[in-house]
Coordinates of C-alpha atoms in Angstrom, one line a residue:
X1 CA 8.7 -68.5 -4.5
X2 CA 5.7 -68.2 -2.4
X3 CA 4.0 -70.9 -3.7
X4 CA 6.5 -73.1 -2.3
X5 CA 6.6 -71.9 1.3
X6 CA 4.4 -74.1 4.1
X7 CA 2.0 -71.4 4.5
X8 CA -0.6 -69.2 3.5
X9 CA -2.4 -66.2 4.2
X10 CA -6.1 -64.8 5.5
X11 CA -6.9 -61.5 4.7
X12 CA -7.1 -58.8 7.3
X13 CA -10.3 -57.7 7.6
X14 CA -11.2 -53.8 8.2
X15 CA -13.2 -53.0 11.9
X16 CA -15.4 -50.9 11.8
X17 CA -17.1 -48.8 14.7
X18 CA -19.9 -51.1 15.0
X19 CA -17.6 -54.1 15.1
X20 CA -16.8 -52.4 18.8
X21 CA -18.4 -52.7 21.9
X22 CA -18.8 -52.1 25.6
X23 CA -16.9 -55.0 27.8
X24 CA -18.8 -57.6 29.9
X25 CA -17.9 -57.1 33.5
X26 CA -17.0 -60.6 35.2
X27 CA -18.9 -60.2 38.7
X28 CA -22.2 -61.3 37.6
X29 CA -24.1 -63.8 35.5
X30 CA -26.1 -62.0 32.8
X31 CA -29.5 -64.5 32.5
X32 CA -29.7 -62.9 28.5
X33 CA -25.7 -63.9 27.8
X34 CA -24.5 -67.6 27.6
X35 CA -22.2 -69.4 30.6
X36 CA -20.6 -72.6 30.8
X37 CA -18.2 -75.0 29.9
X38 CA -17.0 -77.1 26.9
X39 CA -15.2 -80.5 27.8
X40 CA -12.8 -81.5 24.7
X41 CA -10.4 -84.0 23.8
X42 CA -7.6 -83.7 21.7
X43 CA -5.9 -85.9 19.1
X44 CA -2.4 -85.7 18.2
X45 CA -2.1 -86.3 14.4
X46 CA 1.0 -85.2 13.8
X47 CA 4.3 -85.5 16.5
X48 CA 3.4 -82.7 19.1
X49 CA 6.4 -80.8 20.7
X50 CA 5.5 -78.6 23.7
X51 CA 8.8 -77.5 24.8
X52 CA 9.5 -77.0 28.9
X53 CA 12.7 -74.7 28.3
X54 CA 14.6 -77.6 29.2
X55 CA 16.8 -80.6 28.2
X56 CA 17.2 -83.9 29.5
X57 CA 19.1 -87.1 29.5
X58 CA 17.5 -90.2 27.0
X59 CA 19.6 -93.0 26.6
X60 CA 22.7 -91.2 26.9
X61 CA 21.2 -88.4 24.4
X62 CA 20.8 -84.7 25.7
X63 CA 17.0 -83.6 24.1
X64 CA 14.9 -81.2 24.1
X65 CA 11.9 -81.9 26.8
X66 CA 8.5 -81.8 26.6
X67 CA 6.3 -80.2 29.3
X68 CA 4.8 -82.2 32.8
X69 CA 3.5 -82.0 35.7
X70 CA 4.2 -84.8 38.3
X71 CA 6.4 -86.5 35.2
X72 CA 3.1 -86.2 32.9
X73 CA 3.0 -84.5 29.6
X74 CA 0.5 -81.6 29.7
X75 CA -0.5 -79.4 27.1
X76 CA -0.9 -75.9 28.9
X77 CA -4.3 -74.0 28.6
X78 CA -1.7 -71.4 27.1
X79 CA -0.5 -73.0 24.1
X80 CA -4.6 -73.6 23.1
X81 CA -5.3 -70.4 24.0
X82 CA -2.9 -67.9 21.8
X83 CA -3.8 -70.3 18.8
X84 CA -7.1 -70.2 19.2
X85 CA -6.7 -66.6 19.5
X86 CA -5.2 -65.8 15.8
X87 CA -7.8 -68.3 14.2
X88 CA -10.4 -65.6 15.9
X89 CA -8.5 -62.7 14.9
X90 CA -8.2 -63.8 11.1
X91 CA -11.8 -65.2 11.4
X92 CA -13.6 -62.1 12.4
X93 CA -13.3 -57.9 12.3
X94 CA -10.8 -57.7 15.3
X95 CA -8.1 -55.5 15.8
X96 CA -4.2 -56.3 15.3
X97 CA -3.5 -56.9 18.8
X98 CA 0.3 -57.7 18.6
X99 CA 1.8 -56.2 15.0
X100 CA 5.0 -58.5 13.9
X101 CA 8.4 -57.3 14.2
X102 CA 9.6 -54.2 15.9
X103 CA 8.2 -50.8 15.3
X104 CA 8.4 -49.8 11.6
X105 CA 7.0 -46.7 9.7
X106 CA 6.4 -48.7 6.5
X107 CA 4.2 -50.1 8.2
X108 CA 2.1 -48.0 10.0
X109 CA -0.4 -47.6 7.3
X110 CA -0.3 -51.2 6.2
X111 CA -3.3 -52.5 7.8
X112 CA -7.3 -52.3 7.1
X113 CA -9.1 -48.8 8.4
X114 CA -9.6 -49.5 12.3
X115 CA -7.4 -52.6 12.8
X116 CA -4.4 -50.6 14.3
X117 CA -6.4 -48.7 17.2
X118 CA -6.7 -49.8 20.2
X119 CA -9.3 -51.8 21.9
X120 CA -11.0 -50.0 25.1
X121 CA -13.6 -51.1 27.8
X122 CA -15.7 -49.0 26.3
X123 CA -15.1 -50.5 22.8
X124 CA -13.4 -53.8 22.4
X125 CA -13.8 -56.0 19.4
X126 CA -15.4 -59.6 19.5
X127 CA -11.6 -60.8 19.8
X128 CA -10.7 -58.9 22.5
X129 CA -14.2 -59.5 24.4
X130 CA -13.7 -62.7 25.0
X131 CA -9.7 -63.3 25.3
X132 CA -9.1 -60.0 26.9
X133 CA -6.7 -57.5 26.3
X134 CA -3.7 -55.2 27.6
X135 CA -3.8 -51.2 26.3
X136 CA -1.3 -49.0 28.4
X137 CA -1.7 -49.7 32.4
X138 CA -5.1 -50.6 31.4
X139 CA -6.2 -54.3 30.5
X140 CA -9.4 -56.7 30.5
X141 CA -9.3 -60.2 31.8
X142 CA -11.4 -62.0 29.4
X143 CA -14.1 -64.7 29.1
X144 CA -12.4 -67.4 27.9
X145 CA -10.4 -69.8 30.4
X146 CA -8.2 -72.5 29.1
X147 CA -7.4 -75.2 31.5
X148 CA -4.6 -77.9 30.8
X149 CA -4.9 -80.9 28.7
X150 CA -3.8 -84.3 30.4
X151 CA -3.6 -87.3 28.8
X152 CA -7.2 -89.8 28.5
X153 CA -4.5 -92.8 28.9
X154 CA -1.1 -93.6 30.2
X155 CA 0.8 -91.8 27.2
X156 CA 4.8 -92.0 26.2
X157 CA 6.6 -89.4 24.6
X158 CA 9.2 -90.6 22.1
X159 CA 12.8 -89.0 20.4
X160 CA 12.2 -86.9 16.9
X161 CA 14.6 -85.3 15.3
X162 CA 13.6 -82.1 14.2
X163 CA 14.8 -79.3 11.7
X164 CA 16.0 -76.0 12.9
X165 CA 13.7 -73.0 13.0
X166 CA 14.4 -70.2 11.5
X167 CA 13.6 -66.3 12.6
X168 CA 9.8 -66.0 11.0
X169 CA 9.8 -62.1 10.7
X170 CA 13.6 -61.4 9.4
X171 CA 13.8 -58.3 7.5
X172 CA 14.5 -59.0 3.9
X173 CA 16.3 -56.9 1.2
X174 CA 17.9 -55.7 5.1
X175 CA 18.2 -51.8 3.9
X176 CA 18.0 -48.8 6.5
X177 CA 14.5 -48.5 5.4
X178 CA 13.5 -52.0 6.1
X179 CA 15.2 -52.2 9.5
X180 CA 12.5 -54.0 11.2
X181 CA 9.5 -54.8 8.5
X182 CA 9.9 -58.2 7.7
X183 CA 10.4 -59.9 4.5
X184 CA 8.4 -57.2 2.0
X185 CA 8.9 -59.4 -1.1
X186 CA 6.9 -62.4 1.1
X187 CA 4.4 -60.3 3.4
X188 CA 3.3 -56.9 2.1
X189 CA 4.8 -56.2 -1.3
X190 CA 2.3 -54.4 -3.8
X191 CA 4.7 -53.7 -6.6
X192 CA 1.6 -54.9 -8.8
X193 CA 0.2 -51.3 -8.7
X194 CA 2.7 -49.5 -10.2
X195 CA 4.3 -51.9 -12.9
X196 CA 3.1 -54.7 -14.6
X197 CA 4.3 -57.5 -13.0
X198 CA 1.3 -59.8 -13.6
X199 CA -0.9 -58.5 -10.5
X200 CA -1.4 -60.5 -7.3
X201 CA -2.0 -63.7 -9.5
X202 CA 1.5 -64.2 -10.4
X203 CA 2.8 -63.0 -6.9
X204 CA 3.2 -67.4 -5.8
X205 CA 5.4 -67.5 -9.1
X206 CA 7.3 -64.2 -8.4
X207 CA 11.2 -65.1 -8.1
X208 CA 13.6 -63.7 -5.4
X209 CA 15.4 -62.5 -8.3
X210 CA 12.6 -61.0 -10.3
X211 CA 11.5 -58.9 -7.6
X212 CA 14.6 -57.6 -6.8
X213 CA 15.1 -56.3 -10.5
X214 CA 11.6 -54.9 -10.5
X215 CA 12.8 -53.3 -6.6
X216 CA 15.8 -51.8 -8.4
X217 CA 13.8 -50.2 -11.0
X218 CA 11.7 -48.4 -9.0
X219 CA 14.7 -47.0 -7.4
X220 CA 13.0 -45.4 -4.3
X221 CA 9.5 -44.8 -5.4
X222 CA 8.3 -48.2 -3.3
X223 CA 4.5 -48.3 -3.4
X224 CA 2.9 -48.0 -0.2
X225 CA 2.5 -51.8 1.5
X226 CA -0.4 -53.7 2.5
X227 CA -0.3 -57.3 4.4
X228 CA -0.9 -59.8 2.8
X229 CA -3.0 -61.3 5.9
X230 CA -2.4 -63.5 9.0
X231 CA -0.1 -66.2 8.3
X232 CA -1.0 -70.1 8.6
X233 CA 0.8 -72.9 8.3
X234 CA 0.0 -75.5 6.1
X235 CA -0.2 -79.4 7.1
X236 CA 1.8 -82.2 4.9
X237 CA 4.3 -85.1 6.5
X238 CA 6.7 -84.0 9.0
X239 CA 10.4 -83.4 8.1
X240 CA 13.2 -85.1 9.8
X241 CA 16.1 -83.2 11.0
X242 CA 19.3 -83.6 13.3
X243 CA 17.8 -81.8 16.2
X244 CA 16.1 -84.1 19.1
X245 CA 13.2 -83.5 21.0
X246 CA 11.3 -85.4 23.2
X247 CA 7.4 -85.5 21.0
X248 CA 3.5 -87.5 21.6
X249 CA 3.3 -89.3 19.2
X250 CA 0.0 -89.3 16.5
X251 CA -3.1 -91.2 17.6
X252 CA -2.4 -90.1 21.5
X253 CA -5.5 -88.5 23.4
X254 CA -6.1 -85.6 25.8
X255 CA -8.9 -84.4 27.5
X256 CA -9.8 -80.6 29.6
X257 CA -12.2 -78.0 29.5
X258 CA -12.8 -74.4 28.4
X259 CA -15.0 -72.5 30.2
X260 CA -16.7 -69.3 29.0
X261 CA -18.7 -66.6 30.7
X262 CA -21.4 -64.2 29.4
X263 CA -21.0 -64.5 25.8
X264 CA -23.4 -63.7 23.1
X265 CA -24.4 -66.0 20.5
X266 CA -22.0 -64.6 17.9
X267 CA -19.2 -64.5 20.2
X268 CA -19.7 -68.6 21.2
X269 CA -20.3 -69.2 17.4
X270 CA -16.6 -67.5 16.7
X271 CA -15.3 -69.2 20.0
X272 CA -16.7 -72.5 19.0
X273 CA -15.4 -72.1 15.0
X274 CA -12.1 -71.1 16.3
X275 CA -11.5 -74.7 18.3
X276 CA -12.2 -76.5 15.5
X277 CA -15.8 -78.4 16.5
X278 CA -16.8 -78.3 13.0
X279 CA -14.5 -81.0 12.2
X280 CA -13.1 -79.0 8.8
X281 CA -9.9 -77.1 10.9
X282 CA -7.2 -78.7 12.9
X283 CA -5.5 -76.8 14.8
X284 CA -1.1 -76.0 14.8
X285 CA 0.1 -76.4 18.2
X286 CA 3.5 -76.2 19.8
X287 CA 7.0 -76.2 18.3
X288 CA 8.0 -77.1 14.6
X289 CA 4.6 -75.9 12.8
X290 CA 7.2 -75.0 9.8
X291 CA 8.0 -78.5 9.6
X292 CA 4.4 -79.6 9.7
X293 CA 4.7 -80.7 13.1
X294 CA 2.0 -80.1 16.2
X295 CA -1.2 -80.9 14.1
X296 CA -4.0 -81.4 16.7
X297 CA -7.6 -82.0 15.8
X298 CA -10.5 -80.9 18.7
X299 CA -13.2 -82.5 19.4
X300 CA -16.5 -81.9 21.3
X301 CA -17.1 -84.4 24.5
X302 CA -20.0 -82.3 25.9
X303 CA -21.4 -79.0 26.9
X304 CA -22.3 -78.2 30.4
X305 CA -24.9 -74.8 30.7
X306 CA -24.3 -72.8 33.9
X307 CA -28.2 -73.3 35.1
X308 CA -30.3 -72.0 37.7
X309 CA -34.0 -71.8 38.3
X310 CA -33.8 -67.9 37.5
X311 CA -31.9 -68.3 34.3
X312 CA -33.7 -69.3 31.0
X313 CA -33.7 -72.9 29.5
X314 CA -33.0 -72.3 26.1
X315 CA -29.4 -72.2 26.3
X316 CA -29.3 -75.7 26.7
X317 CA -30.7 -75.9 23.1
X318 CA -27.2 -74.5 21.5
X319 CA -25.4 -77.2 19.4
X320 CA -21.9 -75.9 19.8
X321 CA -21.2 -77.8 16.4
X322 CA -23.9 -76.4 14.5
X323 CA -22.4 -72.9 16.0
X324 CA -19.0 -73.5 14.2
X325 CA -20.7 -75.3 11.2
X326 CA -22.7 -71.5 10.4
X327 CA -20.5 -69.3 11.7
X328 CA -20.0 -66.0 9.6
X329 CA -22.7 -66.8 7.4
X330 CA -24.5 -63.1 7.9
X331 CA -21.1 -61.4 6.9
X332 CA -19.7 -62.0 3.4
X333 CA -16.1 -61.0 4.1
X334 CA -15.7 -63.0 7.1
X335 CA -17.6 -66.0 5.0
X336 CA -14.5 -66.3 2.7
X337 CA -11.6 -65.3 5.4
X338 CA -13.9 -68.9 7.0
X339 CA -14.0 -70.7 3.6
X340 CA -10.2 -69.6 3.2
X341 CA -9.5 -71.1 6.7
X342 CA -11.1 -74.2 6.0
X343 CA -9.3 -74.5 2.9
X344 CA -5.6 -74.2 4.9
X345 CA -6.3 -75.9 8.0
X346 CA -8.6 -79.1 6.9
X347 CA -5.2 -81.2 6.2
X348 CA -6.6 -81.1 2.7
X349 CA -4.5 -78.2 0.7
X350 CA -0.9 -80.3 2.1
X351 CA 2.3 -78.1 2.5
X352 CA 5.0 -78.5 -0.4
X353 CA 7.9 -80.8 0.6
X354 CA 11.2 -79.0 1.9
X355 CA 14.3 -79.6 -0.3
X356 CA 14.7 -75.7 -1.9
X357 CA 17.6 -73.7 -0.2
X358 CA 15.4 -71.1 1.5
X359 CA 12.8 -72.6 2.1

């Protein structure tokens, strides 16, 4: 059943032509935009994997290894920045940059009005202005910059066992039809408009088996899909498994910066909600997230303005914590995709415990 899967989902919001808007370019400093850098730290709470593509030898045990530099774990400004990313994307009207799975014509339709086109120089949603984007032999750079996350203190990495991972987009019933869509019964399914099912309040209690028999009696006439949303993991106690890797352990620190260039108010407020400052989100990072591994909470050191004697003072005024604490409050429909994200990511809603075949 869905309700006992470890995640959830955020509505996708429709982007509309005023959502759009003309890029920044990056050789200047606009004295009306906001510049500067935010310098964070990060707590592990739960065992973080960041995996190097490699093994290596611990006490005569072959494991999976974290990432370093110079025989330091790191946490690259990579990792941060694509899950940053998708808390922005499901936080505010921005397009579907990267659609799961391969190509399907199910699916082509199965978005909000304006979330499947393309993002432009000439008019790029808030997403896209500030992490940048690729559209044909075209792309924009950004206005975000990650840099890597080092340790505060000498820190250790220890040997955890974790589960296997399974394929997260694998096309279930696997018909000629389906061939690349995904799991319909788990991600798009709206079988609640054309039968009576119990509508999308019973879809968490809906059966593998029960949905099948309502497939096989609408032999062929499928309702057109809809997502259910951007999909988010849940938080709970990590699982064991019989799979090592090399993970930081919870309580360990690390510090680095993110550094941001001409932005507007809203788009620091998004940029500021989407790393967590408000202290209600932690964030899913690395390998295992399934498992309820990789849980890491951010936190605000300081914020250092980009001044000079031409530019205006006021910047220095922002609270980048009261930015993430209001965000979306002049949009109702990104107020409850926030509310909803708050709800998921807060450690307070905790995952179901694994134990079901399937799950």
């Amino acid at each position: 059943m869905l309700r006992d899967k470890p995640y959830a989902f955020v509505p996708l919001l429709p982007v509309r032509p005023e959502d759009r808007r003309e890029v920044m370019p990056h050789n200047r400093i606009d004295i009306n935009r906001l510049t500067g850098r935010l310098v964070m730290e990060l707590e592990v709470v739960t065992p973080l994997h960041i995996g190097s593509g490699s093994y290596r030898l611990n006490e005569g045990q072959v494991v999976r290894a974290f990432l370093r530099r110079d025989q330091v774990p790191v946490i690259p400004g990579s990792s941060l920045k694509g899950v940053v990313r998708g808390l922005a994307e499901a936080a505010s009207r921005s397009c579907l940059a990267q659609p799961p799975g391969k190509p399907c014509q199910r699916l082509q339709a199965a978005t909000p009005p304006g979330n499947r086109q393309p993002c432009s120089e000439k008019a790029a949603c808030i997403t896209c202005r500030l992490f940048g984007f690729v559209q044909g032999k075209k792309g924009y750079r950004g206005r975000v910059v990650f840099g890597e996350f080092t340790p505060c203190d000498e820190t250790k990495w220890v040997v955890t066992e974790l589960p296997p991972m399974e394929q997260p987009f694998k096309d279930y019933p696997r018909t000629r039809e389906n061939r690349g869509c995904g799991n319909e019964r788990l991600y798009y399914c709206q079988f609640y408009r054309v039968v009576g099912c119990g509508g999308p309040a019973h879809c968490p209690d809906c059966t593998k088996e029960e949905w099948l028999r309502w497939r096989d009696g609408l032999k062929g006439r499928l309702p057109a899909p809809a997502f259910r949303g951007c999909k988010f993991y849940l938080q709970g106690d990590p699982r064991q498994g019989n799979q090592p890797h090399e993970v930081i352990s919870p309580g360990s620190r690390f510090q680095g910066e993110v550094t941001f260039h001409n932005l507007d108010r809203e788009e620091l407020a998004l940029l500021c909600f989407a790393l967590g400052l408000d202290g209600e989100i932690r964030l899913g990072l690395g390998y295992g997230k399934p498992a309820y591994f990789g849980t890491v909470r951010l936190g605000l050191r300081e914020a250092r303005w980009y001044t000079r004697e031409y530019l205006p003072a006021k910047a220095v005024e922002l609270d980048p914590v009261e930015l993430a604490r209001n965000y979306g409050c002049n949009d109702p429909d990104v107020a409850r995709n926030v509310a909803l994200l708050r709800e998921i990511l807060s450690g307070k809603h905790r995952g179901p415990a694994w134990g079901m075949e399937g799950y």
